[in-house]
Coordinates of C-alpha atoms in Angstrom, one line a residue:
X1 CA 29.8 -148.1 8.4
X2 CA 26.7 -148.0 10.6
X3 CA 23.7 -146.6 8.7
X4 CA 22.2 -143.4 10.0
X5 CA 18.8 -142.3 8.6
X6 CA 19.7 -138.7 8.6
X7 CA 22.5 -139.4 6.1
X8 CA 20.8 -141.9 3.8
X9 CA 18.9 -139.2 1.8
X10 CA 22.1 -137.3 0.9
X11 CA 22.6 -137.2 -2.9
X12 CA 26.3 -137.9 -2.4
X13 CA 25.7 -141.0 -0.4
X14 CA 26.2 -143.5 -3.2
X15 CA 29.3 -141.8 -4.4
X16 CA 30.6 -141.7 -0.8
X17 CA 30.1 -145.4 -0.3
X18 CA 31.7 -146.2 -3.6
X19 CA 34.8 -144.2 -2.7
X20 CA 35.2 -145.5 0.8
X21 CA 34.4 -149.1 -0.1
X22 CA 37.1 -149.7 -2.7
X23 CA 37.8 -153.0 -4.4
X24 CA 41.3 -154.1 -5.0
X25 CA 42.6 -153.6 -8.5
X26 CA 45.6 -154.8 -10.5
X27 CA 48.4 -152.3 -11.0
X28 CA 51.6 -152.7 -13.0
X29 CA 54.7 -153.7 -11.0
X30 CA 57.9 -151.6 -10.7
X31 CA 61.3 -151.7 -9.0
X32 CA 62.1 -149.2 -6.3
X33 CA 65.7 -148.8 -4.9
X34 CA 66.4 -150.5 -1.5
X35 CA 63.2 -152.6 -1.7
X36 CA 63.7 -156.4 -2.2
X37 CA 60.5 -156.9 -4.1
X38 CA 58.7 -155.2 -6.9
X39 CA 55.9 -152.9 -5.9
X40 CA 52.5 -151.9 -7.4
X41 CA 52.6 -148.6 -9.2
X42 CA 49.3 -147.2 -7.8
X43 CA 50.0 -143.5 -7.6
X44 CA 47.3 -142.7 -10.2
X45 CA 48.5 -139.2 -10.5
X46 CA 47.7 -138.6 -6.8
X47 CA 48.9 -135.5 -5.1
X48 CA 47.9 -136.0 -1.4
X49 CA 47.0 -139.3 0.3
X50 CA 44.8 -139.6 3.3
X51 CA 44.8 -142.7 5.5
X52 CA 41.4 -143.6 7.0
X53 CA 41.0 -146.3 9.6
X54 CA 38.3 -149.0 9.2
X55 CA 35.9 -150.5 11.7
X56 CA 36.9 -153.3 14.0
X57 CA 34.7 -155.8 12.1
X58 CA 36.8 -155.0 8.9
X59 CA 40.1 -155.4 10.8
X60 CA 40.4 -151.8 11.7
X61 CA 40.4 -149.9 15.0
X62 CA 37.1 -148.0 15.0
X63 CA 34.4 -149.2 17.4
X64 CA 31.3 -148.1 15.5
X65 CA 28.8 -148.7 18.4
X66 CA 30.4 -146.5 21.1
X67 CA 28.6 -143.2 21.7
X68 CA 30.2 -140.1 20.3
X69 CA 30.5 -137.3 22.9
X70 CA 30.1 -133.7 21.9
X71 CA 29.7 -134.7 18.2
X72 CA 28.4 -131.3 17.1
X73 CA 31.3 -129.4 18.7
X74 CA 33.9 -131.8 17.4
X75 CA 32.5 -131.5 13.9
X76 CA 32.6 -127.7 14.0
X77 CA 36.3 -127.9 14.9
X78 CA 37.0 -129.8 11.6
X79 CA 34.8 -127.7 9.3
X80 CA 35.1 -124.4 11.1
X81 CA 36.8 -122.7 8.2
X82 CA 34.3 -123.8 5.6
X83 CA 31.4 -122.9 8.0
X84 CA 32.8 -119.4 8.6
X85 CA 32.9 -118.9 4.8
X86 CA 29.3 -120.1 4.4
X87 CA 30.5 -123.0 2.2
X88 CA 28.6 -125.5 4.3
X89 CA 25.9 -125.3 7.0
X90 CA 26.8 -125.9 10.7
X91 CA 26.4 -129.6 11.7
X92 CA 23.1 -130.5 13.3
X93 CA 22.6 -134.0 14.7
X94 CA 19.2 -135.3 15.8
X95 CA 19.8 -136.9 19.2
X96 CA 22.7 -139.1 20.2
X97 CA 25.1 -140.4 17.6
X98 CA 27.5 -143.3 17.6
X99 CA 31.2 -143.2 16.6
X100 CA 30.5 -145.1 13.4
X101 CA 27.7 -142.6 12.4
X102 CA 29.9 -139.7 13.2
X103 CA 32.9 -141.1 11.2
X104 CA 30.5 -141.6 8.2
X105 CA 29.1 -138.1 8.4
X106 CA 32.6 -136.5 8.6
X107 CA 33.9 -138.6 5.7
X108 CA 30.9 -137.9 3.6
X109 CA 31.1 -134.1 4.2
X110 CA 34.9 -134.2 3.6
X111 CA 34.4 -136.0 0.3
X112 CA 31.6 -133.6 -0.7
X113 CA 33.9 -130.7 0.1
X114 CA 36.7 -132.2 -2.1
X115 CA 34.2 -132.7 -5.0
X116 CA 32.9 -129.2 -4.7
X117 CA 36.4 -128.0 -4.9
X118 CA 36.9 -129.7 -8.3
X119 CA 39.2 -132.4 -7.0
X120 CA 39.5 -136.0 -8.1
X121 CA 39.3 -138.7 -5.5
X122 CA 39.9 -142.5 -5.6
X123 CA 40.8 -145.1 -3.0
X124 CA 42.1 -148.6 -2.4
X125 CA 42.5 -150.7 0.8
X126 CA 45.8 -151.2 2.5
X127 CA 47.7 -154.5 2.3
X128 CA 46.3 -155.5 5.7
X129 CA 42.8 -154.2 4.7
X130 CA 42.6 -152.3 8.0
X131 CA 42.9 -148.9 6.4
X132 CA 41.7 -147.1 3.3
X133 CA 44.0 -144.8 1.3
X134 CA 42.1 -141.9 -0.2
X135 CA 44.1 -140.4 -3.1
X136 CA 43.3 -136.8 -3.9
X137 CA 44.4 -134.9 -7.0
X138 CA 43.3 -132.0 -9.2
X139 CA 40.8 -133.2 -11.8
X140 CA 42.6 -134.5 -14.9
X141 CA 39.6 -134.0 -17.2
X142 CA 39.8 -130.2 -17.4
X143 CA 43.4 -129.9 -18.6
X144 CA 44.5 -128.6 -15.2
X145 CA 42.0 -125.7 -15.3
X146 CA 41.1 -126.2 -11.6
X147 CA 44.8 -126.2 -10.7
X148 CA 45.2 -123.0 -12.7
X149 CA 42.3 -121.4 -10.8
X150 CA 43.8 -122.3 -7.4
X151 CA 47.2 -121.0 -8.5
X152 CA 45.6 -117.7 -9.6
X153 CA 43.6 -117.5 -6.4
X154 CA 46.8 -117.7 -4.3
X155 CA 48.8 -115.6 -6.7
X156 CA 51.3 -118.4 -7.1
X157 CA 54.6 -117.4 -8.8
X158 CA 55.6 -119.3 -11.9
X159 CA 58.7 -119.0 -14.2
X160 CA 58.1 -117.6 -17.7
X161 CA 59.2 -119.8 -20.6
X162 CA 58.1 -117.5 -23.4
X163 CA 59.5 -113.9 -23.3
X164 CA 58.2 -111.2 -25.6
X165 CA 60.3 -110.4 -28.7
X166 CA 63.4 -108.4 -27.9
X167 CA 63.7 -109.8 -24.4
X168 CA 66.2 -112.4 -23.4
X169 CA 66.7 -114.6 -20.3
X170 CA 69.3 -113.1 -17.9
X171 CA 72.2 -115.1 -16.5
X172 CA 74.2 -114.5 -13.3
X173 CA 78.0 -114.6 -12.9
X174 CA 77.9 -118.4 -12.6
X175 CA 76.2 -118.7 -16.0
X176 CA 72.9 -119.8 -14.5
X177 CA 69.7 -118.7 -16.2
X178 CA 67.6 -116.4 -14.1
X179 CA 64.0 -116.7 -15.3
X180 CA 61.3 -114.1 -14.9
X181 CA 58.6 -115.1 -12.3
X182 CA 55.1 -113.8 -12.6
X183 CA 51.8 -114.5 -10.8
X184 CA 49.9 -117.3 -12.5
X185 CA 46.7 -116.2 -14.2
X186 CA 44.4 -117.1 -17.0
X187 CA 45.9 -114.6 -19.4
X188 CA 49.5 -115.8 -18.9
X189 CA 49.1 -119.5 -18.4
X190 CA 50.3 -120.3 -21.9
X191 CA 53.6 -118.5 -21.4
X192 CA 54.7 -120.0 -18.1
X193 CA 56.3 -123.3 -17.2
X194 CA 54.2 -126.4 -16.5
X195 CA 53.3 -127.2 -12.9
X196 CA 55.7 -129.6 -11.2
X197 CA 54.4 -132.3 -8.9
X198 CA 55.7 -130.3 -5.9
X199 CA 53.7 -127.3 -7.1
X200 CA 50.6 -129.4 -7.1
X201 CA 51.3 -130.6 -3.6
X202 CA 51.9 -127.1 -2.3
X203 CA 48.8 -125.7 -3.9
X204 CA 46.5 -128.5 -2.8
X205 CA 47.8 -128.5 0.8
X206 CA 47.3 -124.7 1.0
X207 CA 43.7 -125.1 -0.3
X208 CA 43.0 -127.9 2.1
X209 CA 44.3 -125.8 5.1
X210 CA 41.9 -123.1 4.1
X211 CA 38.9 -125.5 4.1
X212 CA 39.3 -128.0 7.0
X213 CA 41.3 -128.5 10.1
X214 CA 43.3 -131.6 9.2
X215 CA 45.0 -131.6 12.6
X216 CA 41.6 -131.9 14.2
X217 CA 40.7 -134.8 11.9
X218 CA 43.9 -136.6 13.1
X219 CA 43.2 -135.8 16.7
X220 CA 39.7 -137.2 16.5
X221 CA 40.8 -140.4 14.8
X222 CA 39.0 -139.6 11.5
X223 CA 42.3 -139.7 9.7
X224 CA 45.4 -141.6 10.7
X225 CA 47.8 -139.4 8.6
X226 CA 48.2 -137.6 5.4
X227 CA 51.2 -137.2 3.2
X228 CA 52.3 -136.0 -0.3
X229 CA 52.1 -138.8 -2.9
X230 CA 55.2 -139.9 -4.7
X231 CA 55.2 -140.4 -8.4
X232 CA 57.0 -143.5 -9.7
X233 CA 58.4 -141.8 -12.8
X234 CA 60.0 -138.9 -10.8
X235 CA 61.2 -141.3 -8.1
X236 CA 63.0 -143.4 -10.7
X237 CA 64.6 -140.4 -12.3
X238 CA 65.8 -139.0 -8.9
X239 CA 67.3 -142.4 -8.0
X240 CA 69.2 -142.5 -11.3
X241 CA 70.6 -139.0 -11.2
X242 CA 71.0 -138.2 -7.5
X243 CA 70.0 -140.8 -4.9
X244 CA 72.5 -143.4 -6.2
X245 CA 75.3 -145.1 -4.3
X246 CA 77.7 -144.3 -7.2
X247 CA 77.1 -140.5 -6.5
X248 CA 78.4 -140.7 -2.9
X249 CA 82.0 -139.7 -3.7
X250 CA 81.0 -136.9 -6.1
X251 CA 80.5 -133.3 -5.2
X252 CA 77.0 -132.0 -5.7
X253 CA 76.3 -129.9 -8.8
X254 CA 73.7 -127.3 -9.6
X255 CA 71.8 -129.9 -11.6
X256 CA 71.7 -132.2 -8.5
X257 CA 70.2 -129.3 -6.5
X258 CA 67.6 -128.7 -9.2
X259 CA 66.6 -132.4 -9.1
X260 CA 66.1 -132.2 -5.3
X261 CA 64.2 -128.9 -5.6
X262 CA 61.9 -130.2 -8.3
X263 CA 61.1 -133.3 -6.2
X264 CA 61.1 -132.2 -2.6
X265 CA 60.6 -128.4 -3.0
X266 CA 62.7 -125.3 -2.2
X267 CA 62.8 -125.7 1.6
X268 CA 64.4 -129.2 1.4
X269 CA 66.6 -128.0 -1.4
X270 CA 68.0 -125.2 0.7
X271 CA 69.2 -127.7 3.3
X272 CA 71.1 -129.6 0.6
X273 CA 72.5 -126.3 -0.8
X274 CA 73.8 -125.6 2.7
X275 CA 75.1 -129.2 3.2
X276 CA 76.8 -129.2 -0.2
X277 CA 78.5 -125.9 0.5
X278 CA 79.6 -127.1 3.9
X279 CA 81.1 -130.3 2.6
X280 CA 83.0 -128.3 -0.1
X281 CA 84.6 -125.9 2.3
X282 CA 85.1 -128.5 5.0
X283 CA 88.0 -129.8 2.9
X284 CA 89.9 -126.6 3.6
X285 CA 89.2 -126.9 7.3
X286 CA 90.4 -130.5 7.3
X287 CA 93.7 -129.5 5.7
X288 CA 94.2 -126.8 8.4
X289 CA 93.3 -129.2 11.2
X290 CA 95.8 -131.8 9.8
X291 CA 98.6 -129.2 9.8
X292 CA 97.7 -128.1 13.4
X293 CA 98.0 -131.7 14.5
X294 CA 101.8 -131.4 14.2
X295 CA 101.9 -129.4 17.4
X296 CA 102.3 -132.7 19.3
X297 CA 105.7 -133.3 17.6
X298 CA 107.2 -129.8 18.2
X299 CA 108.3 -127.9 21.2
X300 CA 105.6 -127.0 23.7
X301 CA 105.8 -123.3 23.1
X302 CA 105.6 -123.8 19.4
X303 CA 102.6 -126.1 19.8
X304 CA 100.7 -123.4 21.6
X305 CA 101.4 -121.0 18.8
X306 CA 100.1 -123.5 16.2
X307 CA 97.0 -124.2 18.3
X308 CA 96.3 -120.4 18.7
X309 CA 96.8 -119.9 14.9
X310 CA 94.4 -122.7 14.2
X311 CA 91.8 -121.1 16.6
X312 CA 92.1 -117.8 14.7
X313 CA 91.9 -119.6 11.3
X314 CA 88.7 -121.5 12.6
X315 CA 87.0 -118.2 13.5
X316 CA 87.9 -116.8 10.0
X317 CA 86.7 -120.0 8.3
X318 CA 83.3 -119.8 10.0
X319 CA 82.9 -116.1 9.1
X320 CA 83.9 -116.8 5.5
X321 CA 81.7 -119.9 5.2
X322 CA 78.7 -117.9 6.5
X323 CA 79.3 -115.1 4.0
X324 CA 79.8 -117.4 1.1
X325 CA 76.7 -119.4 1.8
X326 CA 74.7 -116.2 2.3
X327 CA 75.7 -115.3 -1.3
X328 CA 74.8 -118.7 -2.6
X329 CA 71.5 -118.5 -0.8
X330 CA 70.7 -115.2 -2.5
X331 CA 71.6 -116.7 -5.8
X332 CA 69.2 -119.6 -5.1
X333 CA 66.4 -117.3 -4.2
X334 CA 67.0 -115.3 -7.4
X335 CA 67.1 -118.3 -9.7
X336 CA 64.1 -120.0 -7.9
X337 CA 62.0 -116.9 -7.7
X338 CA 61.7 -117.0 -3.9
X339 CA 61.2 -113.3 -3.2
X340 CA 58.9 -112.9 -0.2
X341 CA 58.8 -116.7 0.1
X342 CA 58.5 -116.7 3.9
X343 CA 55.5 -114.4 4.0
X344 CA 53.8 -116.4 1.2
X345 CA 54.3 -119.8 2.9
X346 CA 53.6 -118.9 6.5
X347 CA 50.7 -120.9 8.0
X348 CA 49.0 -120.4 11.3
X349 CA 50.0 -123.0 13.8
X350 CA 47.3 -125.6 14.4
X351 CA 47.2 -125.0 18.2
X352 CA 47.0 -121.2 17.8
X353 CA 43.9 -119.7 19.5
X354 CA 43.1 -116.2 18.2
X355 CA 40.8 -115.6 21.1
X356 CA 43.8 -115.5 23.5
X357 CA 45.7 -112.8 21.5
X358 CA 46.3 -109.8 23.8
X359 CA 44.8 -111.4 26.9
X360 CA 46.4 -112.0 30.2
X361 CA 46.7 -115.7 29.3
X362 CA 49.0 -114.8 26.4
X363 CA 51.1 -112.6 28.6
X364 CA 51.4 -115.4 31.1
X365 CA 52.6 -117.8 28.3
X366 CA 55.2 -115.2 27.2
X367 CA 56.4 -114.6 30.7
X368 CA 56.7 -118.4 31.3
X369 CA 58.7 -118.8 28.1
X370 CA 61.1 -116.0 28.9
X371 CA 61.5 -117.4 32.5
X372 CA 62.5 -120.8 31.1
X373 CA 65.1 -119.3 28.8
X374 CA 66.6 -117.2 31.6
X375 CA 66.6 -120.2 33.9
X376 CA 68.3 -122.3 31.3
X377 CA 71.1 -119.7 30.7
X378 CA 71.7 -119.3 34.5
X379 CA 71.8 -123.1 35.1
X380 CA 74.1 -123.7 32.1
X381 CA 76.5 -120.8 33.1
X382 CA 76.5 -122.1 36.7
X383 CA 77.3 -125.6 35.7
X384 CA 80.2 -124.4 33.6
X385 CA 81.5 -122.2 36.4
X386 CA 81.1 -125.1 38.9
X387 CA 83.1 -127.5 36.7
X388 CA 85.8 -124.9 36.3
X389 CA 86.1 -124.4 40.1
X390 CA 86.2 -128.2 40.8
X391 CA 89.0 -128.7 38.2
X392 CA 91.1 -126.0 40.0

């Protein structure tokens, strides 16, 4: 990147340049389903991956010589949360600054923020060498102490694996074990389960959201994207036990749902819990629909009775399915320790502006949204009525 004298004296400068000027390494090869060739296993224990664009002279898209407008205000948008918590001083640039200098400053401050947070960072170029992949994880040299500290800070719930003498793990009516969940802390870390990869992703993303505005980094072109890193070992296990063409004709089992949950997390697992339940009870609906199809081969009056009976059955099927899935959903919440899950996972929308709360502008937004809903209902009802009148 373009040199800028105000940054060259920073103690983290050498470490920054070493991180964002990676050299290609040699990684072992491995086979991934649906890919024709072997791939390099370069996850390195990464939890989150950030994709940074390079300059045009390096094959990227950043023009380092163009002047950066409102650099100070743009930088505040990214680091506003850290500045408000006095974890870093507000940005102060001496005179005009180019896009290359601004990109370097933001990356350097972002990397320093990650280092101060006890995180491990490494990088490597993309295949086309027009981007840099920054791999971020919790430090592996402290036996997950930093991860434990973050979990304790957010009062993260973890299942207990060692109950006191005289206590036993409870089971539900389906024979599933219902573990005890407690808040993670220093005094209980030896009696709870180990962190899954999805726990690491969730905790790191929550910490990052409390430090920087990642949406602003993407909007300003600092970062192309960020995504949870996949682990080759877990991916191979999931392909073998669940994402396999041989499993297509098989009904999902609780073990399959646990595999999905441990890899993708509870929110995705709930979708597959619903989808598995739906497919299971869809068989009953298919049988009833097949029986109702005989109405075409009976007298007209009897066909109407069959059709009406099927309509009544369909209503009952929907109500029964909803009730049965509600029960299964409650069992999943119980087994997965998801009490108050929604309140714990709720994040502020990136475009939410707290300054507009309670103002006339917010009232106008609400009025516009309500008007759009009412207009849609009126237009839809009018279209249905118009089609009915035309058919008559």
